[in-house]
PDB file of N, CA, C and O in Angstrom:
ATOM      1  N   UNK A 857       0.503  -0.929  -0.572  1.00  0.00           N
ATOM      2  CA  UNK A 857       0.241   0.325  -0.765  1.00  0.00           C
ATOM      3  C   UNK A 857       0.821   0.857   0.471  1.00  0.00           C
ATOM      4  O   UNK A 857       1.743   1.639   0.785  1.00  0.00           O
ATOM      5  N   UNK A 858       0.765   1.718  -0.904  1.00  0.00           N
ATOM      6  CA  UNK A 858       0.831   3.601  -0.357  1.00  0.00           C
ATOM      7  C   UNK A 858       0.638   4.515   0.361  1.00  0.00           C
ATOM      8  O   UNK A 858      -1.042   4.185  -0.176  1.00  0.00           O
ATOM      9  N   UNK A 859       0.808   5.342   0.694  1.00  0.00           N
ATOM     10  CA  UNK A 859      -0.079   6.501   1.549  1.00  0.00           C
ATOM     11  C   UNK A 859       0.793   8.046   0.815  1.00  0.00           C
ATOM     12  O   UNK A 859       1.963   8.090   1.309  1.00  0.00           O
ATOM     13  N   UNK A 860      -0.352   8.638   0.101  1.00  0.00           N
ATOM     14  CA  UNK A 860       0.560   9.848  -0.296  1.00  0.00           C
ATOM     15  C   UNK A 860       0.454  10.647   1.266  1.00  0.00           C
ATOM     16  O   UNK A 860      -0.517  10.569   2.119  1.00  0.00           O
ATOM     17  N   UNK A 861       1.268  11.539   0.968  1.00  0.00           N
ATOM     18  CA  UNK A 861       1.764  12.995   1.837  1.00  0.00           C
ATOM     19  C   UNK A 861       1.929  14.116   1.466  1.00  0.00           C
ATOM     20  O   UNK A 861       2.643  13.613   0.232  1.00  0.00           O
ATOM     21  N   UNK A 862       1.617  15.034   2.201  1.00  0.00           N
ATOM     22  CA  UNK A 862       2.122  16.253   1.468  1.00  0.00           C
ATOM     23  C   UNK A 862       4.240  17.067   1.851  1.00  0.00           C
ATOM     24  O   UNK A 862       4.440  17.669   1.251  1.00  0.00           O
ATOM     25  N   UNK A 863       4.963  16.548   2.136  1.00  0.00           N
ATOM     26  CA  UNK A 863       5.956  16.336   2.486  1.00  0.00           C
ATOM     27  C   UNK A 863       7.340  15.422   2.994  1.00  0.00           C
ATOM     28  O   UNK A 863       6.159  14.079   3.575  1.00  0.00           O
ATOM     29  N   UNK A 864       8.068  15.452   2.429  1.00  0.00           N
ATOM     30  CA  UNK A 864       9.105  14.190   3.323  1.00  0.00           C
ATOM     31  C   UNK A 864       8.741  14.093   4.808  1.00  0.00           C
ATOM     32  O   UNK A 864       9.293  12.824   4.978  1.00  0.00           O
ATOM     33  N   UNK A 865       9.012  15.221   5.020  1.00  0.00           N
ATOM     34  CA  UNK A 865       9.143  15.489   7.059  1.00  0.00           C
ATOM     35  C   UNK A 865       7.747  14.951   7.532  1.00  0.00           C
ATOM     36  O   UNK A 865       8.063  14.018   8.451  1.00  0.00           O
ATOM     37  N   UNK A 866       6.399  14.987   6.185  1.00  0.00           N
ATOM     38  CA  UNK A 866       5.040  13.954   7.250  1.00  0.00           C
ATOM     39  C   UNK A 866       5.300  12.031   6.459  1.00  0.00           C
ATOM     40  O   UNK A 866       5.203  11.296   8.171  1.00  0.00           O
ATOM     41  N   UNK A 867       6.624  11.694   5.640  1.00  0.00           N
ATOM     42  CA  UNK A 867       6.504  10.424   5.643  1.00  0.00           C
ATOM     43  C   UNK A 867       7.314  10.078   6.556  1.00  0.00           C
ATOM     44  O   UNK A 867       7.666   9.119   6.670  1.00  0.00           O
ATOM     45  N   UNK A 868       8.639  10.692   6.639  1.00  0.00           N
ATOM     46  CA  UNK A 868       9.764  10.644   7.890  1.00  0.00           C
ATOM     47  C   UNK A 868       8.788   9.954   9.384  1.00  0.00           C
ATOM     48  O   UNK A 868       8.767   8.829   9.402  1.00  0.00           O
ATOM     49  N   UNK A 869       7.634  10.905   9.709  1.00  0.00           N
ATOM     50  CA  UNK A 869       7.146  10.682  10.607  1.00  0.00           C
ATOM     51  C   UNK A 869       6.247   9.731  10.894  1.00  0.00           C
ATOM     52  O   UNK A 869       6.162   9.120  11.179  1.00  0.00           O
ATOM     53  N   UNK A 870       5.280   9.668   9.998  1.00  0.00           N
ATOM     54  CA  UNK A 870       4.462   8.059   9.179  1.00  0.00           C
ATOM     55  C   UNK A 870       5.360   6.931   9.293  1.00  0.00           C
ATOM     56  O   UNK A 870       4.812   5.954   9.533  1.00  0.00           O
ATOM     57  N   UNK A 871       6.239   6.696   8.963  1.00  0.00           N
ATOM     58  CA  UNK A 871       7.228   5.805   8.666  1.00  0.00           C
ATOM     59  C   UNK A 871       7.693   5.710   9.691  1.00  0.00           C
ATOM     60  O   UNK A 871       7.429   4.643  10.477  1.00  0.00           O
ATOM     61  N   UNK A 872       8.051   6.401  10.915  1.00  0.00           N
ATOM     62  CA  UNK A 872       8.791   6.305  11.747  1.00  0.00           C
ATOM     63  C   UNK A 872       7.671   6.068  13.436  1.00  0.00           C
ATOM     64  O   UNK A 872       7.443   4.961  14.399  1.00  0.00           O
ATOM     65  N   UNK A 873       6.302   6.408  12.562  1.00  0.00           N
ATOM     66  CA  UNK A 873       5.123   5.876  13.904  1.00  0.00           C
ATOM     67  C   UNK A 873       4.808   4.421  13.443  1.00  0.00           C
ATOM     68  O   UNK A 873       4.488   4.069  14.379  1.00  0.00           O
ATOM     69  N   UNK A 874       4.905   3.680  12.172  1.00  0.00           N
ATOM     70  CA  UNK A 874       4.371   2.759  11.807  1.00  0.00           C
ATOM     71  C   UNK A 874       5.530   1.631  11.700  1.00  0.00           C
ATOM     72  O   UNK A 874       5.019   0.711  13.048  1.00  0.00           O
ATOM     73  N   UNK A 875       5.764   2.014  12.269  1.00  0.00           N
ATOM     74  CA  UNK A 875       8.054   1.123  12.956  1.00  0.00           C
ATOM     75  C   UNK A 875       7.342   1.319  14.610  1.00  0.00           C
ATOM     76  O   UNK A 875       7.385   0.108  15.146  1.00  0.00           O
ATOM     77  N   UNK A 876       7.927   2.268  14.853  1.00  0.00           N
ATOM     78  CA  UNK A 876       7.686   2.471  16.518  1.00  0.00           C
ATOM     79  C   UNK A 876       6.959   2.224  17.446  1.00  0.00           C
ATOM     80  O   UNK A 876       6.507   1.376  18.031  1.00  0.00           O
ATOM     81  N   UNK A 877       5.401   2.434  16.908  1.00  0.00           N
ATOM     82  CA  UNK A 877       4.038   2.859  17.856  1.00  0.00           C
ATOM     83  C   UNK A 877       3.656   1.485  17.254  1.00  0.00           C
ATOM     84  O   UNK A 877       2.590   0.931  18.172  1.00  0.00           O
ATOM     85  N   UNK A 878       3.802   1.396  16.351  1.00  0.00           N
ATOM     86  CA  UNK A 878       2.374  -0.428  15.640  1.00  0.00           C
ATOM     87  C   UNK A 878       3.440  -1.302  15.054  1.00  0.00           C
ATOM     88  O   UNK A 878       2.420  -1.811  14.989  1.00  0.00           O
ATOM     89  N   UNK A 879       4.408  -1.553  14.904  1.00  0.00           N
ATOM     90  CA  UNK A 879       5.664  -2.396  14.687  1.00  0.00           C
ATOM     91  C   UNK A 879       4.796  -2.939  13.134  1.00  0.00           C
ATOM     92  O   UNK A 879       5.386  -4.019  12.625  1.00  0.00           O
ATOM     93  N   UNK A 880       5.010  -2.108  12.017  1.00  0.00           N
ATOM     94  CA  UNK A 880       4.648  -2.537  10.482  1.00  0.00           C
ATOM     95  C   UNK A 880       5.698  -1.601   9.747  1.00  0.00           C
ATOM     96  O   UNK A 880       6.807  -0.868  10.603  1.00  0.00           O
ATOM     97  N   UNK A 881       6.558  -2.468   9.682  1.00  0.00           N
ATOM     98  CA  UNK A 881       8.086  -2.308   8.252  1.00  0.00           C
ATOM     99  C   UNK A 881       7.211  -1.343   7.107  1.00  0.00           C
ATOM    100  O   UNK A 881       5.922  -1.225   7.066  1.00  0.00           O
ATOM    101  N   UNK A 882       7.619  -0.072   6.789  1.00  0.00           N
ATOM    102  CA  UNK A 882       7.427   0.768   6.235  1.00  0.00           C
ATOM    103  C   UNK A 882       8.241   1.673   5.461  1.00  0.00           C
ATOM    104  O   UNK A 882       9.724   1.104   5.918  1.00  0.00           O
ATOM    105  N   UNK A 883       8.646   2.056   4.223  1.00  0.00           N
ATOM    106  CA  UNK A 883       9.363   3.125   3.511  1.00  0.00           C
ATOM    107  C   UNK A 883       9.217   3.969   2.784  1.00  0.00           C
ATOM    108  O   UNK A 883       7.370   3.855   3.118  1.00  0.00           O
ATOM    109  N   UNK A 884      10.141   4.652   3.133  1.00  0.00           N
ATOM    110  CA  UNK A 884      10.139   6.427   2.420  1.00  0.00           C
ATOM    111  C   UNK A 884      10.179   5.878   0.578  1.00  0.00           C
ATOM    112  O   UNK A 884      11.586   5.860   0.349  1.00  0.00           O
ATOM    113  N   UNK A 885       9.180   6.375  -0.178  1.00  0.00           N
ATOM    114  CA  UNK A 885       9.587   6.101  -1.451  1.00  0.00           C
ATOM    115  C   UNK A 885       9.216   7.635  -2.531  1.00  0.00           C
ATOM    116  O   UNK A 885       8.254   7.633  -1.292  1.00  0.00           O
ATOM    117  N   UNK A 886       9.755   6.995  -3.186  1.00  0.00           N
ATOM    118  CA  UNK A 886       8.857   8.208  -4.786  1.00  0.00           C
ATOM    119  C   UNK A 886       8.079   7.304  -5.357  1.00  0.00           C
ATOM    120  O   UNK A 886       7.187   6.533  -5.558  1.00  0.00           O
ATOM    121  N   UNK A 887       6.347   8.237  -5.415  1.00  0.00           N
ATOM    122  CA  UNK A 887       5.550   8.493  -5.111  1.00  0.00           C
ATOM    123  C   UNK A 887       5.502   7.617  -6.674  1.00  0.00           C
ATOM    124  O   UNK A 887       5.998   8.070  -7.294  1.00  0.00           O
ATOM    125  N   UNK A 888       4.296   6.759  -6.965  1.00  0.00           N
ATOM    126  CA  UNK A 888       4.524   6.327  -8.202  1.00  0.00           C
ATOM    127  C   UNK A 888       3.940   7.806  -9.200  1.00  0.00           C
ATOM    128  O   UNK A 888       2.571   8.176  -9.145  1.00  0.00           O
ATOM    129  N   UNK A 889       4.359   7.052 -10.294  1.00  0.00           N
ATOM    130  CA  UNK A 889       3.970   8.927 -11.364  1.00  0.00           C
ATOM    131  C   UNK A 889       1.930   8.279 -11.951  1.00  0.00           C
ATOM    132  O   UNK A 889       1.249   9.242 -11.969  1.00  0.00           O
ATOM    133  N   UNK A 890       1.682   6.827 -11.594  1.00  0.00           N
ATOM    134  CA  UNK A 890       0.560   6.680 -11.533  1.00  0.00           C
ATOM    135  C   UNK A 890      -0.442   7.365 -10.581  1.00  0.00           C
ATOM    136  O   UNK A 890      -1.686   7.677 -11.102  1.00  0.00           O
ATOM    137  N   UNK A 891      -0.369   7.923  -9.751  1.00  0.00           N
ATOM    138  CA  UNK A 891      -1.117   7.733  -8.591  1.00  0.00           C
ATOM    139  C   UNK A 891      -0.528   9.294  -7.678  1.00  0.00           C
ATOM    140  O   UNK A 891      -0.982   9.958  -7.560  1.00  0.00           O
ATOM    141  N   UNK A 892       0.842  10.056  -8.861  1.00  0.00           N
ATOM    142  CA  UNK A 892       1.401  11.415  -8.466  1.00  0.00           C
ATOM    143  C   UNK A 892       0.343  12.716  -9.033  1.00  0.00           C
ATOM    144  O   UNK A 892      -0.085  12.432 -10.082  1.00  0.00           O
ATOM    145  N   UNK A 893       0.163  12.945  -7.560  1.00  0.00           N
ATOM    146  CA  UNK A 893      -1.106  14.318  -8.413  1.00  0.00           C
ATOM    147  C   UNK A 893      -0.558  16.009  -8.119  1.00  0.00           C
ATOM    148  O   UNK A 893      -1.213  16.876  -8.210  1.00  0.00           O
ATOM    149  N   UNK A 894       1.342  16.169  -8.133  1.00  0.00           N
ATOM    150  CA  UNK A 894       1.320  16.534  -8.319  1.00  0.00           C
ATOM    151  C   UNK A 894       1.995  17.283  -7.148  1.00  0.00           C
ATOM    152  O   UNK A 894       2.242  19.291  -6.892  1.00  0.00           O
ATOM    153  N   UNK A 895       2.132  16.946  -6.004  1.00  0.00           N
ATOM    154  CA  UNK A 895       2.108  16.937  -4.746  1.00  0.00           C
ATOM    155  C   UNK A 895       3.447  16.308  -4.033  1.00  0.00           C
ATOM    156  O   UNK A 895       4.064  16.526  -5.841  1.00  0.00           O
ATOM    157  N   UNK A 896       4.262  16.638  -2.995  1.00  0.00           N
ATOM    158  CA  UNK A 896       5.128  15.347  -3.152  1.00  0.00           C
ATOM    159  C   UNK A 896       5.052  14.550  -3.931  1.00  0.00           C
ATOM    160  O   UNK A 896       4.073  13.712  -3.556  1.00  0.00           O
ATOM    161  N   UNK A 897       6.046  14.621  -3.506  1.00  0.00           N
ATOM    162  CA  UNK A 897       6.701  13.273  -4.773  1.00  0.00           C
ATOM    163  C   UNK A 897       7.367  11.974  -4.220  1.00  0.00           C
ATOM    164  O   UNK A 897       7.958  11.111  -4.614  1.00  0.00           O
ATOM    165  N   UNK A 898       7.054  11.903  -2.473  1.00  0.00           N
ATOM    166  CA  UNK A 898       7.630  11.135  -2.292  1.00  0.00           C
ATOM    167  C   UNK A 898       5.500  10.424  -1.008  1.00  0.00           C
ATOM    168  O   UNK A 898       4.748  11.232  -0.823  1.00  0.00           O
ATOM    169  N   UNK A 899       6.245   9.382  -0.809  1.00  0.00           N
ATOM    170  CA  UNK A 899       4.807   8.122   0.011  1.00  0.00           C
ATOM    171  C   UNK A 899       5.434   7.873   0.657  1.00  0.00           C
ATOM    172  O   UNK A 899       6.883   7.774   0.481  1.00  0.00           O
ATOM    173  N   UNK A 900       4.988   6.865   1.822  1.00  0.00           N
ATOM    174  CA  UNK A 900       4.912   5.435   2.418  1.00  0.00           C
ATOM    175  C   UNK A 900       4.000   5.004   1.599  1.00  0.00           C
ATOM    176  O   UNK A 900       3.451   4.360   1.873  1.00  0.00           O
ATOM    177  N   UNK A 901       5.107   3.500   2.016  1.00  0.00           N
ATOM    178  CA  UNK A 901       4.744   2.281   1.062  1.00  0.00           C
ATOM    179  C   UNK A 901       5.309   1.239   2.484  1.00  0.00           C
ATOM    180  O   UNK A 901       6.037   1.260   3.250  1.00  0.00           O
ATOM    181  N   UNK A 902       4.049   0.632   2.216  1.00  0.00           N
ATOM    182  CA  UNK A 902       3.754  -0.137   4.438  1.00  0.00           C
ATOM    183  C   UNK A 902       2.668  -1.427   3.582  1.00  0.00           C
ATOM    184  O   UNK A 902       2.375  -1.070   2.409  1.00  0.00           O
ATOM    185  N   UNK A 903       3.057  -2.673   3.594  1.00  0.00           N
ATOM    186  CA  UNK A 903       1.996  -4.090   4.255  1.00  0.00           C
ATOM    187  C   UNK A 903       0.139  -3.367   4.259  1.00  0.00           C
ATOM    188  O   UNK A 903       0.103  -2.231   5.039  1.00  0.00           O
ATOM    189  N   UNK A 904      -0.300  -3.408   3.605  1.00  0.00           N
ATOM    190  CA  UNK A 904      -1.820  -2.838   3.922  1.00  0.00           C
ATOM    191  C   UNK A 904      -2.979  -3.443   5.097  1.00  0.00           C
ATOM    192  O   UNK A 904      -3.703  -2.685   5.140  1.00  0.00           O
ATOM    193  N   UNK A 905      -2.213  -4.470   5.498  1.00  0.00           N
ATOM    194  CA  UNK A 905      -2.906  -4.745   6.653  1.00  0.00           C
ATOM    195  C   UNK A 905      -2.269  -3.780   7.592  1.00  0.00           C
ATOM    196  O   UNK A 905      -3.039  -3.307   8.658  1.00  0.00           O
ATOM    197  N   UNK A 906      -1.616  -2.810   7.647  1.00  0.00           N
ATOM    198  CA  UNK A 906      -0.463  -1.296   8.647  1.00  0.00           C
ATOM    199  C   UNK A 906      -2.505  -1.003   7.767  1.00  0.00           C
ATOM    200  O   UNK A 906      -2.540   0.869   8.682  1.00  0.00           O
ATOM    201  N   UNK A 907      -3.350  -0.922   7.765  1.00  0.00           N
ATOM    202  CA  UNK A 907      -4.013   0.194   6.505  1.00  0.00           C
ATOM    203  C   UNK A 907      -4.790   0.554   8.727  1.00  0.00           C
ATOM    204  O   UNK A 907      -5.246   1.956   8.807  1.00  0.00           O
ATOM    205  N   UNK A 908      -5.055  -0.371   9.584  1.00  0.00           N
ATOM    206  CA  UNK A 908      -5.929   0.252  10.946  1.00  0.00           C
ATOM    207  C   UNK A 908      -4.913   1.384  11.841  1.00  0.00           C
ATOM    208  O   UNK A 908      -5.048   2.378  12.349  1.00  0.00           O
ATOM    209  N   UNK A 909      -3.744   0.601  11.331  1.00  0.00           N
ATOM    210  CA  UNK A 909      -2.837   1.897  11.689  1.00  0.00           C
ATOM    211  C   UNK A 909      -2.252   3.440  11.350  1.00  0.00           C
ATOM    212  O   UNK A 909      -1.552   4.418  12.083  1.00  0.00           O
ATOM    213  N   UNK A 910      -2.494   2.796  10.054  1.00  0.00           N
ATOM    214  CA  UNK A 910      -3.156   4.486   9.324  1.00  0.00           C
ATOM    215  C   UNK A 910      -3.407   5.680   9.622  1.00  0.00           C
ATOM    216  O   UNK A 910      -3.553   6.984   9.966  1.00  0.00           O
ATOM    217  N   UNK A 911      -4.808   4.387  10.065  1.00  0.00           N
ATOM    218  CA  UNK A 911      -6.134   5.753  10.451  1.00  0.00           C
ATOM    219  C   UNK A 911      -5.754   6.493  11.155  1.00  0.00           C
ATOM    220  O   UNK A 911      -5.649   6.956  12.174  1.00  0.00           O
ATOM    221  N   UNK A 912      -5.076   4.982  12.135  1.00  0.00           N
ATOM    222  CA  UNK A 912      -4.460   5.758  13.923  1.00  0.00           C
ATOM    223  C   UNK A 912      -4.250   6.832  13.977  1.00  0.00           C
ATOM    224  O   UNK A 912      -4.189   7.906  14.675  1.00  0.00           O
ATOM    225  N   UNK A 913      -3.176   6.943  13.315  1.00  0.00           N
ATOM    226  CA  UNK A 913      -1.762   7.967  13.050  1.00  0.00           C
ATOM    227  C   UNK A 913      -2.469   8.895  12.743  1.00  0.00           C
ATOM    228  O   UNK A 913      -2.303  10.140  13.125  1.00  0.00           O
ATOM    229  N   UNK A 914      -3.257   9.262  11.629  1.00  0.00           N
ATOM    230  CA  UNK A 914      -3.946  10.435  10.879  1.00  0.00           C
ATOM    231  C   UNK A 914      -5.025  10.816  11.914  1.00  0.00           C
ATOM    232  O   UNK A 914      -5.112  12.418  12.507  1.00  0.00           O
ATOM    233  N   UNK A 915      -5.527   9.677  12.723  1.00  0.00           N
ATOM    234  CA  UNK A 915      -6.886  10.707  14.276  1.00  0.00           C
ATOM    235  C   UNK A 915      -5.834  10.719  15.133  1.00  0.00           C
ATOM    236  O   UNK A 915      -6.411  11.872  15.722  1.00  0.00           O
ATOM    237  N   UNK A 916      -5.274   9.743  16.187  1.00  0.00           N
ATOM    238  CA  UNK A 916      -4.422  10.176  17.329  1.00  0.00           C
ATOM    239  C   UNK A 916      -2.723  11.325  16.999  1.00  0.00           C
ATOM    240  O   UNK A 916      -2.710  12.022  18.458  1.00  0.00           O
ATOM    241  N   UNK A 917      -2.529  11.294  15.817  1.00  0.00           N
ATOM    242  CA  UNK A 917      -0.769  12.189  16.153  1.00  0.00           C
ATOM    243  C   UNK A 917      -1.245  12.979  15.006  1.00  0.00           C
ATOM    244  O   UNK A 917      -0.274  13.800  14.753  1.00  0.00           O
ATOM    245  N   UNK A 918      -1.781  12.910  14.279  1.00  0.00           N
ATOM    246  CA  UNK A 918      -2.018  14.345  13.532  1.00  0.00           C
ATOM    247  C   UNK A 918      -1.198  14.151  12.356  1.00  0.00           C
ATOM    248  O   UNK A 918      -1.647  15.058  11.567  1.00  0.00           O
ATOM    249  N   UNK A 919      -0.686  13.069  11.935  1.00  0.00           N
ATOM    250  CA  UNK A 919      -0.572  12.796  10.216  1.00  0.00           C
ATOM    251  C   UNK A 919      -1.714  13.354   9.778  1.00  0.00           C
ATOM    252  O   UNK A 919      -2.587  12.811   9.250  1.00  0.00           O
ATOM    253  N   UNK A 920      -0.797  14.292   8.771  1.00  0.00           N
ATOM    254  CA  UNK A 920      -1.602  14.347   7.208  1.00  0.00           C
ATOM    255  C   UNK A 920      -1.797  13.528   5.993  1.00  0.00           C
ATOM    256  O   UNK A 920      -0.241  13.661   5.457  1.00  0.00           O
ATOM    257  N   UNK A 921      -2.238  13.009   5.527  1.00  0.00           N
ATOM    258  CA  UNK A 921      -2.272  12.235   4.409  1.00  0.00           C
ATOM    259  C   UNK A 921      -3.040  13.127   3.047  1.00  0.00           C
ATOM    260  O   UNK A 921      -4.116  12.624   3.701  1.00  0.00           O
ATOM    261  N   UNK A 922      -2.569  12.804   2.125  1.00  0.00           N
ATOM    262  CA  UNK A 922      -3.465  12.705   1.173  1.00  0.00           C
ATOM    263  C   UNK A 922      -4.009  11.355  -0.093  1.00  0.00           C
ATOM    264  O   UNK A 922      -4.825  11.861  -0.798  1.00  0.00           O
ATOM    265  N   UNK A 923      -4.157  10.760   0.398  1.00  0.00           N
ATOM    266  CA  UNK A 923      -4.481   9.526  -0.458  1.00  0.00           C
ATOM    267  C   UNK A 923      -4.258   7.935   0.016  1.00  0.00           C
ATOM    268  O   UNK A 923      -2.530   8.321   0.984  1.00  0.00           O
ATOM    269  N   UNK A 924      -4.994   7.222   0.137  1.00  0.00           N
ATOM    270  CA  UNK A 924      -3.964   6.048  -0.237  1.00  0.00           C
ATOM    271  C   UNK A 924      -3.917   4.695  -1.053  1.00  0.00           C
ATOM    272  O   UNK A 924      -5.615   4.619  -1.729  1.00  0.00           O
ATOM    273  N   UNK A 925      -2.902   3.807  -1.430  1.00  0.00           N
ATOM    274  CA  UNK A 925      -3.322   3.413  -2.691  1.00  0.00           C
ATOM    275  C   UNK A 925      -2.877   1.838  -3.107  1.00  0.00           C
ATOM    276  O   UNK A 925      -1.690   1.555  -1.961  1.00  0.00           O
ATOM    277  N   UNK A 926      -4.005   0.719  -3.146  1.00  0.00           N
ATOM    278  CA  UNK A 926      -2.763  -0.445  -2.574  1.00  0.00           C
ATOM    279  C   UNK A 926      -2.554  -0.731  -4.854  1.00  0.00           C
ATOM    280  O   UNK A 926      -3.416  -0.703  -4.880  1.00  0.00           O
ATOM    281  N   UNK A 927      -1.870  -1.362  -4.481  1.00  0.00           N
ATOM    282  CA  UNK A 927      -1.319  -1.849  -5.854  1.00  0.00           C
ATOM    283  C   UNK A 927      -1.674  -3.607  -6.146  1.00  0.00           C
ATOM    284  O   UNK A 927      -1.218  -4.785  -5.270  1.00  0.00           O
ATOM    285  N   UNK A 928      -1.779  -3.832  -7.740  1.00  0.00           N
ATOM    286  CA  UNK A 928      -1.981  -5.089  -7.915  1.00  0.00           C
ATOM    287  C   UNK A 928      -1.125  -5.598  -9.011  1.00  0.00           C
ATOM    288  O   UNK A 928      -1.321  -4.230 -10.111  1.00  0.00           O
ATOM    289  N   UNK A 929      -1.019  -6.238  -9.299  1.00  0.00           N
ATOM    290  CA  UNK A 929      -0.483  -7.137 -10.744  1.00  0.00           C
ATOM    291  C   UNK A 929      -1.980  -7.781 -11.229  1.00  0.00           C
ATOM    292  O   UNK A 929      -2.596  -8.484 -10.899  1.00  0.00           O
ATOM    293  N   UNK A 930      -2.118  -6.767 -12.340  1.00  0.00           N
ATOM    294  CA  UNK A 930      -3.191  -7.014 -13.478  1.00  0.00           C
ATOM    295  C   UNK A 930      -2.381  -7.971 -15.220  1.00  0.00           C
ATOM    296  O   UNK A 930      -2.131  -6.567 -15.580  1.00  0.00           O
ATOM    297  N   UNK A 931      -2.399  -8.589 -15.578  1.00  0.00           N
ATOM    298  CA  UNK A 931      -2.122  -8.712 -16.541  1.00  0.00           C
ATOM    299  C   UNK A 931      -0.681  -8.036 -17.289  1.00  0.00           C
ATOM    300  O   UNK A 931      -0.128  -8.052 -18.010  1.00  0.00           O
ATOM    301  N   UNK A 932       0.221  -8.735 -15.657  1.00  0.00           N
ATOM    302  CA  UNK A 932       1.239  -7.676 -16.014  1.00  0.00           C
ATOM    303  C   UNK A 932       1.717  -6.103 -15.650  1.00  0.00           C
ATOM    304  O   UNK A 932       2.857  -6.077 -16.234  1.00  0.00           O
ATOM    305  N   UNK A 933       0.531  -5.661 -15.259  1.00  0.00           N
ATOM    306  CA  UNK A 933       0.427  -4.524 -15.201  1.00  0.00           C
ATOM    307  C   UNK A 933       0.224  -4.425 -13.749  1.00  0.00           C
ATOM    308  O   UNK A 933      -0.737  -4.402 -13.306  1.00  0.00           O
ATOM    309  N   UNK A 934       0.576  -3.152 -13.412  1.00  0.00           N
ATOM    310  CA  UNK A 934       0.400  -2.277 -11.573  1.00  0.00           C
ATOM    311  C   UNK A 934      -1.234  -1.998 -12.321  1.00  0.00           C
ATOM    312  O   UNK A 934      -1.249  -0.809 -12.456  1.00  0.00           O
ATOM    313  N   UNK A 935      -1.696  -1.474 -11.191  1.00  0.00           N
ATOM    314  CA  UNK A 935      -2.843  -1.099 -11.251  1.00  0.00           C
ATOM    315  C   UNK A 935      -2.936  -0.797  -9.871  1.00  0.00           C
ATOM    316  O   UNK A 935      -3.059  -1.504  -9.127  1.00  0.00           O
ATOM    317  N   UNK A 936      -3.525   0.432  -9.844  1.00  0.00           N
ATOM    318  CA  UNK A 936      -3.290   1.240  -8.499  1.00  0.00           C
ATOM    319  C   UNK A 936      -4.754   1.345  -8.463  1.00  0.00           C
ATOM    320  O   UNK A 936      -5.219   1.519  -8.833  1.00  0.00           O
ATOM    321  N   UNK A 937      -5.317   0.497  -6.791  1.00  0.00           N
ATOM    322  CA  UNK A 937      -6.836   1.030  -6.733  1.00  0.00           C
ATOM    323  C   UNK A 937      -6.823   1.805  -5.423  1.00  0.00           C
ATOM    324  O   UNK A 937      -5.541   1.736  -3.938  1.00  0.00           O
ATOM    325  N   UNK A 938      -8.175   3.041  -4.916  1.00  0.00           N
ATOM    326  CA  UNK A 938      -8.423   3.877  -4.294  1.00  0.00           C
ATOM    327  C   UNK A 938      -8.575   3.449  -2.894  1.00  0.00           C
ATOM    328  O   UNK A 938      -9.233   2.282  -2.865  1.00  0.00           O
ATOM    329  N   UNK A 939      -7.476   2.881  -1.777  1.00  0.00           N
ATOM    330  CA  UNK A 939      -8.471   2.868  -0.215  1.00  0.00           C
ATOM    331  C   UNK A 939      -8.642   3.593   0.708  1.00  0.00           C
ATOM    332  O   UNK A 939      -8.213   4.955   0.251  1.00  0.00           O
ATOM    333  N   UNK A 940      -9.690   3.514   0.920  1.00  0.00           N
ATOM    334  CA  UNK A 940     -10.436   4.584   2.258  1.00  0.00           C
ATOM    335  C   UNK A 940     -10.901   3.624   3.432  1.00  0.00           C
ATOM    336  O   UNK A 940     -10.310   2.478   3.676  1.00  0.00           O
TER     337      UNK A 940
END
């Protein structure tokens, strides 16, 4: 899952929260062009199972996100689906 954020600082903060408070691995990566909307070019990539932790980071810790997407391979191509 990719979590789009507004700045690299926010991406680093979310990564740290997911790893330290919720025990999920996370990486700060460049946002794939298919879901990049002209905002910050960084996002946090983590497992879809971390969705409740991401929502908790938003509500409890005030982390601002701009969207969440899961990715699947369909006929050899990456297809992104919005996650809510």
